[in-house]
Short mmCIF file of C-alpha atoms and ligand atoms in Angstrom, two decimals:
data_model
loop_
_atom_site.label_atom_id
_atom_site.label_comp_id
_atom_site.label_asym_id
_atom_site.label_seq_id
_atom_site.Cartn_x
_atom_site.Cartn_y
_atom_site.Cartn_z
CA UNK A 310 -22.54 26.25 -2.25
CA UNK A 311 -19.49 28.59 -2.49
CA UNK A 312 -16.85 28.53 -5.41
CA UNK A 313 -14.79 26.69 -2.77
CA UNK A 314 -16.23 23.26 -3.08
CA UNK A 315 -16.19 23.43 -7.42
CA UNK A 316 -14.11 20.73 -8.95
CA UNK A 317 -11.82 23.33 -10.17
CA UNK A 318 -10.81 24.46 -6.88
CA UNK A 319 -10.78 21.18 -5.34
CA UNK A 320 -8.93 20.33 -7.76
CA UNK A 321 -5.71 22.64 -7.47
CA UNK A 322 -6.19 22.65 -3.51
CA UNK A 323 -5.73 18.76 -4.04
CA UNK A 324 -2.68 19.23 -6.45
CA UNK A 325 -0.97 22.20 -4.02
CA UNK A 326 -1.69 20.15 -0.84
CA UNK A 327 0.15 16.76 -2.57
CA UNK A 328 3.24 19.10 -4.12
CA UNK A 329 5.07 18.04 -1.19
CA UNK A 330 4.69 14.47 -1.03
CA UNK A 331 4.22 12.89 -4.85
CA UNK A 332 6.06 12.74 -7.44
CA UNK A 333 2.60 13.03 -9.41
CA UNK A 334 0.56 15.44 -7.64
CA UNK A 335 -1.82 16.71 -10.67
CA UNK A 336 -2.41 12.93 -11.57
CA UNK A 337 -2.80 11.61 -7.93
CA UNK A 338 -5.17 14.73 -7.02
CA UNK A 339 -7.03 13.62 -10.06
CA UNK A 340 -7.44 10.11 -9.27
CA UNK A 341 -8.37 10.73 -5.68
CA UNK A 342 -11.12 13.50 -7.29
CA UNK A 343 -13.02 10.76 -9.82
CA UNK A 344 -12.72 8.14 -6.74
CA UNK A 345 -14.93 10.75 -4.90
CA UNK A 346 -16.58 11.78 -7.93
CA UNK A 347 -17.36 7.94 -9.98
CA UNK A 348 -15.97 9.40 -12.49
CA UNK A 349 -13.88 9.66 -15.47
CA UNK A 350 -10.68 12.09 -15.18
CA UNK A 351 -12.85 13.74 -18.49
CA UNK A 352 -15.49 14.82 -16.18
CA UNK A 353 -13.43 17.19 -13.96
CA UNK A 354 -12.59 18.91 -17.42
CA UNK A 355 -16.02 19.06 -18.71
CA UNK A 356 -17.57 20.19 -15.29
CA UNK A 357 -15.07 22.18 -13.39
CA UNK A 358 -17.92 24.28 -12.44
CA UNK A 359 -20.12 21.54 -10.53
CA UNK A 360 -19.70 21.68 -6.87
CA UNK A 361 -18.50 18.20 -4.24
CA UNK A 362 -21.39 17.81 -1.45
CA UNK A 363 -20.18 17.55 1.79
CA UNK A 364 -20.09 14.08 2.15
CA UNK A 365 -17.89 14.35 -0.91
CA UNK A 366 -15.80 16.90 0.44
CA UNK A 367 -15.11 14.81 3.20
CA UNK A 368 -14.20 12.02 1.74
CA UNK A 369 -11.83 13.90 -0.74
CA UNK A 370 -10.19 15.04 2.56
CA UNK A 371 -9.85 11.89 3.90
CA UNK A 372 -8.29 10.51 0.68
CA UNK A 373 -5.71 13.58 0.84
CA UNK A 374 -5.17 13.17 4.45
CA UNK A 375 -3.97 9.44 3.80
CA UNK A 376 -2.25 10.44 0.45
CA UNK A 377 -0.42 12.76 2.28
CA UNK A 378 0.95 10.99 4.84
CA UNK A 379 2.60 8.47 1.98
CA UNK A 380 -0.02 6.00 1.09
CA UNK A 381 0.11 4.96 -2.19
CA UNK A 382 -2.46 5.89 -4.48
CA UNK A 383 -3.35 2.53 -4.97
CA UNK A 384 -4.00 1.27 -2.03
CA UNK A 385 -6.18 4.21 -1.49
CA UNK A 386 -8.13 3.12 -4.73
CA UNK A 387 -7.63 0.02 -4.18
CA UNK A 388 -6.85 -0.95 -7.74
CA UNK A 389 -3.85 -0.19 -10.34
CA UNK A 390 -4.03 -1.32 -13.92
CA UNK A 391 -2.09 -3.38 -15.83
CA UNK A 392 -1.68 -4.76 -19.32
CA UNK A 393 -5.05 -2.73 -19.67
CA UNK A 394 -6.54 -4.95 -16.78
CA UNK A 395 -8.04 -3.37 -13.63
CA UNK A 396 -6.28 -4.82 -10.74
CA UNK A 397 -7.19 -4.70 -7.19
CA UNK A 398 -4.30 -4.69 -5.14
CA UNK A 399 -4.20 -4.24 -1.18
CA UNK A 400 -1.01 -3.52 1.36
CA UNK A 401 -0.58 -7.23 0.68
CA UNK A 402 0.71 -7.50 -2.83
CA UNK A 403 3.53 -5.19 -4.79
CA UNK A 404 1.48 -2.44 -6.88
CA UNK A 405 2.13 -3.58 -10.35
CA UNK A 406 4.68 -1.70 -11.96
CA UNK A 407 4.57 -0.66 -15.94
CA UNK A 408 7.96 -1.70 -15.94
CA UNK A 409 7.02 -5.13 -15.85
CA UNK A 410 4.40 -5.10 -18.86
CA UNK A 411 8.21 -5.50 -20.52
CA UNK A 412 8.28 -8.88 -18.90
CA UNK A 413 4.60 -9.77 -20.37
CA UNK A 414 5.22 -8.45 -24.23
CA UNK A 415 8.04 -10.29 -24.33
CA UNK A 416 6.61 -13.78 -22.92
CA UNK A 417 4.13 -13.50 -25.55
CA UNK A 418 6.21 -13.45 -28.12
CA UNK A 419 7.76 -16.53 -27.40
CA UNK A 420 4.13 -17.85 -26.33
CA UNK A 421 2.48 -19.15 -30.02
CA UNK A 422 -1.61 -18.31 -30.22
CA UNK A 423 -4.15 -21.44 -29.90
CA UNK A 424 -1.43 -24.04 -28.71
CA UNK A 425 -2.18 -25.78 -24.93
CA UNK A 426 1.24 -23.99 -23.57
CA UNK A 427 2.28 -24.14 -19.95
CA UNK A 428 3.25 -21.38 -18.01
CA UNK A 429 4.12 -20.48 -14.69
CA UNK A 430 4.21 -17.07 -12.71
CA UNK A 431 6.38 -17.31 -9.60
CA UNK A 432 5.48 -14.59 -7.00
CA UNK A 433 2.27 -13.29 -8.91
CA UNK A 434 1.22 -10.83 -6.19
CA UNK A 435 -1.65 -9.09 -7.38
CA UNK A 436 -2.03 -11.90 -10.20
CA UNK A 437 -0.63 -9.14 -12.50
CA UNK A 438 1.67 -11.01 -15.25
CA UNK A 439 0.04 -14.51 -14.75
CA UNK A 440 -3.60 -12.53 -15.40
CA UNK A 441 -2.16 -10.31 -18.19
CA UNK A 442 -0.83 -13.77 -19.66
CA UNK A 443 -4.14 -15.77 -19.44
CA UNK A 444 -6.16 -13.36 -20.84
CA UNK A 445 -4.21 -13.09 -23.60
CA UNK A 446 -3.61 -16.63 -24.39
CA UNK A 447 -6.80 -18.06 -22.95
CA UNK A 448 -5.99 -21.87 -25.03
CA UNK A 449 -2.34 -21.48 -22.10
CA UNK A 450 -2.37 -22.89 -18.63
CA UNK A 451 -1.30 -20.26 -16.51
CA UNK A 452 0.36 -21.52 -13.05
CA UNK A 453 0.62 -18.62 -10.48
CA UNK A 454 2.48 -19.09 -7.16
CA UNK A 455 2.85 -17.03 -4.43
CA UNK A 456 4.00 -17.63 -0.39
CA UNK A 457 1.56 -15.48 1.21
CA UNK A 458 -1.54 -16.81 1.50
CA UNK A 459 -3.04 -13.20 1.50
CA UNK A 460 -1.53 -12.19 -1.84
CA UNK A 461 -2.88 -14.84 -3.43
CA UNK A 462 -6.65 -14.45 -2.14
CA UNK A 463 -6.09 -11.06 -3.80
CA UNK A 464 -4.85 -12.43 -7.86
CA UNK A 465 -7.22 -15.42 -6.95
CA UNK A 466 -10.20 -12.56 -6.64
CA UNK A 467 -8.75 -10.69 -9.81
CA UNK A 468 -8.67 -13.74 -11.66
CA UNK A 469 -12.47 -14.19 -11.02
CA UNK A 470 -13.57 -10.66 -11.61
CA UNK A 471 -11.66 -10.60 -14.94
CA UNK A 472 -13.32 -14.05 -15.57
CA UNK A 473 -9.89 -15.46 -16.27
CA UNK A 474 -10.48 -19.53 -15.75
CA UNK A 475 -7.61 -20.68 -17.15
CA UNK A 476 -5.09 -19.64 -13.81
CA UNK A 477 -4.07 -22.09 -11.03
CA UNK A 478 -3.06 -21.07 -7.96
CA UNK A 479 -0.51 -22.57 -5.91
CA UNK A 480 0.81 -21.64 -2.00
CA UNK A 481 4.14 -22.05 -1.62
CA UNK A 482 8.41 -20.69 -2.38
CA UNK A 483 8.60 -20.59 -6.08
CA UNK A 484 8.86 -23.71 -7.73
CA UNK A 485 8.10 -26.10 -4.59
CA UNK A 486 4.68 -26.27 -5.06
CA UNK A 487 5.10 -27.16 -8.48
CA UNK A 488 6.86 -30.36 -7.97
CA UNK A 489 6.46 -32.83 -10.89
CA UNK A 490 5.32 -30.31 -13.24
CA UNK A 491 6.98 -28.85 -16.23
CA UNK A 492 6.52 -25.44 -18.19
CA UNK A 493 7.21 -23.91 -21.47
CA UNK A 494 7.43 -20.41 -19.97
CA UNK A 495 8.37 -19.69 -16.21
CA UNK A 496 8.18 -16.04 -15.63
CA UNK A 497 8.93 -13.91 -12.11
CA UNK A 498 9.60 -10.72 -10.95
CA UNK A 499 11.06 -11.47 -7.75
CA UNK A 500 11.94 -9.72 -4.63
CA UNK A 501 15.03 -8.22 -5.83
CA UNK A 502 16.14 -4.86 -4.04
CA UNK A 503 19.35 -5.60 -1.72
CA UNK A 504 18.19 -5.00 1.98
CA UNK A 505 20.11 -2.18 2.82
CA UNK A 506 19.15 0.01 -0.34
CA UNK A 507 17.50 3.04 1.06
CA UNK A 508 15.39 3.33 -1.47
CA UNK A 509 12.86 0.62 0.58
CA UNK A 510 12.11 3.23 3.75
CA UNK A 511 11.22 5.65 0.60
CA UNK A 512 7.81 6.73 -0.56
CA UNK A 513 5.23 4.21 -1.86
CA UNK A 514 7.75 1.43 -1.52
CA UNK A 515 7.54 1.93 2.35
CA UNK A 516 3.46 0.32 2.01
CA UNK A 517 4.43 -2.58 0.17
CA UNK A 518 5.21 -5.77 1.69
CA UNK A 519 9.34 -6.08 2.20
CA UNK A 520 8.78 -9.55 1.13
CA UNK A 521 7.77 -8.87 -2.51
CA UNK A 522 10.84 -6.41 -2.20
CA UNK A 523 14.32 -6.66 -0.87
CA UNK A 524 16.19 -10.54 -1.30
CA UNK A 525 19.00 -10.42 0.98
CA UNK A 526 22.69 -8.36 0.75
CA UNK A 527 22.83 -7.69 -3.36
CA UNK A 528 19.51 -8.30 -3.76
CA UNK A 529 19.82 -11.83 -5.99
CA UNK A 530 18.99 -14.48 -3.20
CA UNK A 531 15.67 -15.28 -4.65
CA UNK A 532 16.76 -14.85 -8.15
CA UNK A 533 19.70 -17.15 -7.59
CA UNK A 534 17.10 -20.15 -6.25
CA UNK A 535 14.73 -19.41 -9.00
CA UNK A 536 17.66 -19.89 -11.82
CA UNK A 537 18.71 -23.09 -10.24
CA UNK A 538 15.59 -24.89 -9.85
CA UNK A 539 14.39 -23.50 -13.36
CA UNK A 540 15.65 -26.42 -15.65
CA UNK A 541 13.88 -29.39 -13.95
CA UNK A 542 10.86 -27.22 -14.69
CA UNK A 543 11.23 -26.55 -17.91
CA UNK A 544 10.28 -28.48 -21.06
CA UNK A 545 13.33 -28.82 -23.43
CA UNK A 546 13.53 -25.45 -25.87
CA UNK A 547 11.52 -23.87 -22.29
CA UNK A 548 11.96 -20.18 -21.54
CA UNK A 549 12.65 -18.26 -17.98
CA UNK A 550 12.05 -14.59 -17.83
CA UNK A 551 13.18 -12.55 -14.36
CA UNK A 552 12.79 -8.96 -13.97
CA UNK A 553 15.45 -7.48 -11.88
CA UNK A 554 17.01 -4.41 -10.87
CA UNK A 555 18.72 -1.82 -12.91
CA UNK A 556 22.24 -2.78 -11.96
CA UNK A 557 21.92 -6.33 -11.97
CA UNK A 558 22.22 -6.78 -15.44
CA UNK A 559 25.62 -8.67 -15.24
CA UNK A 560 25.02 -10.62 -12.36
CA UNK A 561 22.33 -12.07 -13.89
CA UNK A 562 24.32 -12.86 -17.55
CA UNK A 563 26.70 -14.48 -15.18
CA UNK A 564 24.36 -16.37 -13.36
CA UNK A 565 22.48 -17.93 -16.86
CA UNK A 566 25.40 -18.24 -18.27
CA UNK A 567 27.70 -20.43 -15.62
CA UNK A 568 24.44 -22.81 -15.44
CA UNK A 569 24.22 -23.49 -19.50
CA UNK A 570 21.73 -21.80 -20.13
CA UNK A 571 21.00 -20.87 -24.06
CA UNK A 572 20.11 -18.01 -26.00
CA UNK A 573 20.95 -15.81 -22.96
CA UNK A 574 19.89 -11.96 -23.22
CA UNK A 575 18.90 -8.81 -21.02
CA UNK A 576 16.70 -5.82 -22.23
CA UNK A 577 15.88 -2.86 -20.92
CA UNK A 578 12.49 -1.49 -20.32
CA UNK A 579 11.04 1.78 -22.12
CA UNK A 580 13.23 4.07 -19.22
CA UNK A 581 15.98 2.46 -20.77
CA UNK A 582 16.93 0.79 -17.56
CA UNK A 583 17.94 -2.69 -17.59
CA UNK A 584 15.05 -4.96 -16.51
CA UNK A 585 14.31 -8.47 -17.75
CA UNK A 586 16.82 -11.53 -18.11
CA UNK A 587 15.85 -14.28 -20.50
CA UNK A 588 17.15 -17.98 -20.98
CA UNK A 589 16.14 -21.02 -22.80
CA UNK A 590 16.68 -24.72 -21.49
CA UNK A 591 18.49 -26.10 -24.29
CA UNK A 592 16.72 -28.49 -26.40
CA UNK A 593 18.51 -31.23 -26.66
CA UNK A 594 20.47 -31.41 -23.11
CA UNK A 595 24.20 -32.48 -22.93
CA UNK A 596 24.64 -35.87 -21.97
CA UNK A 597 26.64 -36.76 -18.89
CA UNK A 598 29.77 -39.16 -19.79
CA UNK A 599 29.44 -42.41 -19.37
CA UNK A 600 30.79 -43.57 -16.18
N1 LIG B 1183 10.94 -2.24 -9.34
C1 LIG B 1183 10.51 -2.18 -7.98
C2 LIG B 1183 11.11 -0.98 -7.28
O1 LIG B 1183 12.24 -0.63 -7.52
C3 LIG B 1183 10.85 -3.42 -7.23
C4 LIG B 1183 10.04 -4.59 -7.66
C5 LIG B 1183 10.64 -5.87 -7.21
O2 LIG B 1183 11.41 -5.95 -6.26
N2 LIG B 1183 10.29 -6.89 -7.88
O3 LIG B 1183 10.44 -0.37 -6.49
#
């Protein structure tokens, strides 16, 4: 076998050959390398000297090839982590974001250990925040919605391989199949890119369905439903948490606040950007006047 075929080398052929195209090129040529390989990103370190057999080198090719002409690295492993759990995700979900473990870390916090607590996960995709949820609060009820039927075969499988019982899944447009049910904690990271932004016909966004993505002219159409059907689904003292974009951060103040909701906030997530909007139904709810 010639010194052409050694990790090593395939390994900054991989890297050169992806310059172009990723933003990550020494991670994704990594990733695509222990995909071939079955192994961990240590190994490539520890053995740069072993050598891919053909039918490895071929598939490595085949990996780049695809890679190369924009797919997303995890479609083309088929699985992305989050909140530590191994995901599979297909062209039918969003690829979880990190961005959105924000959203997660701070639902716990307002989700006490070892009570029976309610929560709902509108547009759960992959399963991501709804699965990161259960398994963290396995005593919770975890609710996860989603309107294509495909996207939620895929969090229904990653429920079941993570052996995550305590998630429901419901077909439908965010709270409508939920009718007659009420949460402590409704959490979504909608669709909420405005469809002329250019940045959907760029890189990895292009492979990911537009539905999980862009929500009409400033991006807030879904958001907008979600914060007015909320309340009805929330238990009094009840929490909503939406991610959206980076510079919808007033917009979204604006919309909580003109609806009464209480103890409004935004943070931003660790790029400093922005990212999650959180309200409380009020606990005791003003009372209409009397006639
Ligand atoms: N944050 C994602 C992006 O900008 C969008 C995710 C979403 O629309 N919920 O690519």
């Amino acid at each position: 076998m010639s010194d052409a075929a050694r990790i090593d080398a395939q390994l900054a052929a991989a890297r050169a050959c992806l310059a172009e195209v990723s933003d990550s090129p020494r991670l994704d040529a990594e990733l695509l390398l222990c995909a071939v390989l079955k192994r961990p990103r240590t190994h490539l370190y520890t053995w740069p000297e072993q050598a891919l057999d053909a039918d490895q080198l071929a598939r490595l090719h085949t990996l780049l090839d695809a890679r190369a002409a924009g797919h997303p690295i995890a479609h083309l492993l088929g699985e992305r982590e989050f909140w530590g759990l191994p995901l599979q995700v297909t062209p039918d979900t969003l690829i979880p974001r990190p961005e959105t473990e924000l959203l997660v870390e701070q639902a716990l916090l307002r989700l006490p250990r070892n009570k029976p607590l309610k929560v709902a996960d509108l547009g759960t995709g992959s399963g991501a925040i709804a699965l990161a949820i259960a398994s963290e609060r396995p005593e919770a009820e975890v609710h996860a919605v989603d309107a294509s039927l495909e996207a939620l075969k895929v969090a229904e499988a990653n429920a079941e391989r993570l052996g995550l019982g305590n998630v429901h899944f419901h077909l439908g447009s965010w709270l409508a199949p939920l009718a007659g049910m009420q949460f402590d904690l409704i959490a979504s990271n909608p669709p909420y890119i405005p469809e002329a932004d250019p940045h959907l016909s760029q890189g990895d966004v292009r492979f990911e369905p537009r539905s999980a993505l862009a929500a009409g002219a400033d991006g807030l159409d879904d958001i907008r439903q979600i914060i007015h059907a909320a309340p009805a689904h929330l238990a009094p003292g009840g929490w909503l948490l939406l991610e959206h974009g980076y510079d919808q951060r007033e917009a979204l103040l604006a919309l909580l606040d003109e609806q009464g909701w209480v103890n409004v906030a935004d943070l931003d997530d660790l790029a400093g950007q922005p990212r999650l909007a959180i309200g409380r139904r009020a606990l005791v709810q003003e009372r209409k006047p009397n006639g």
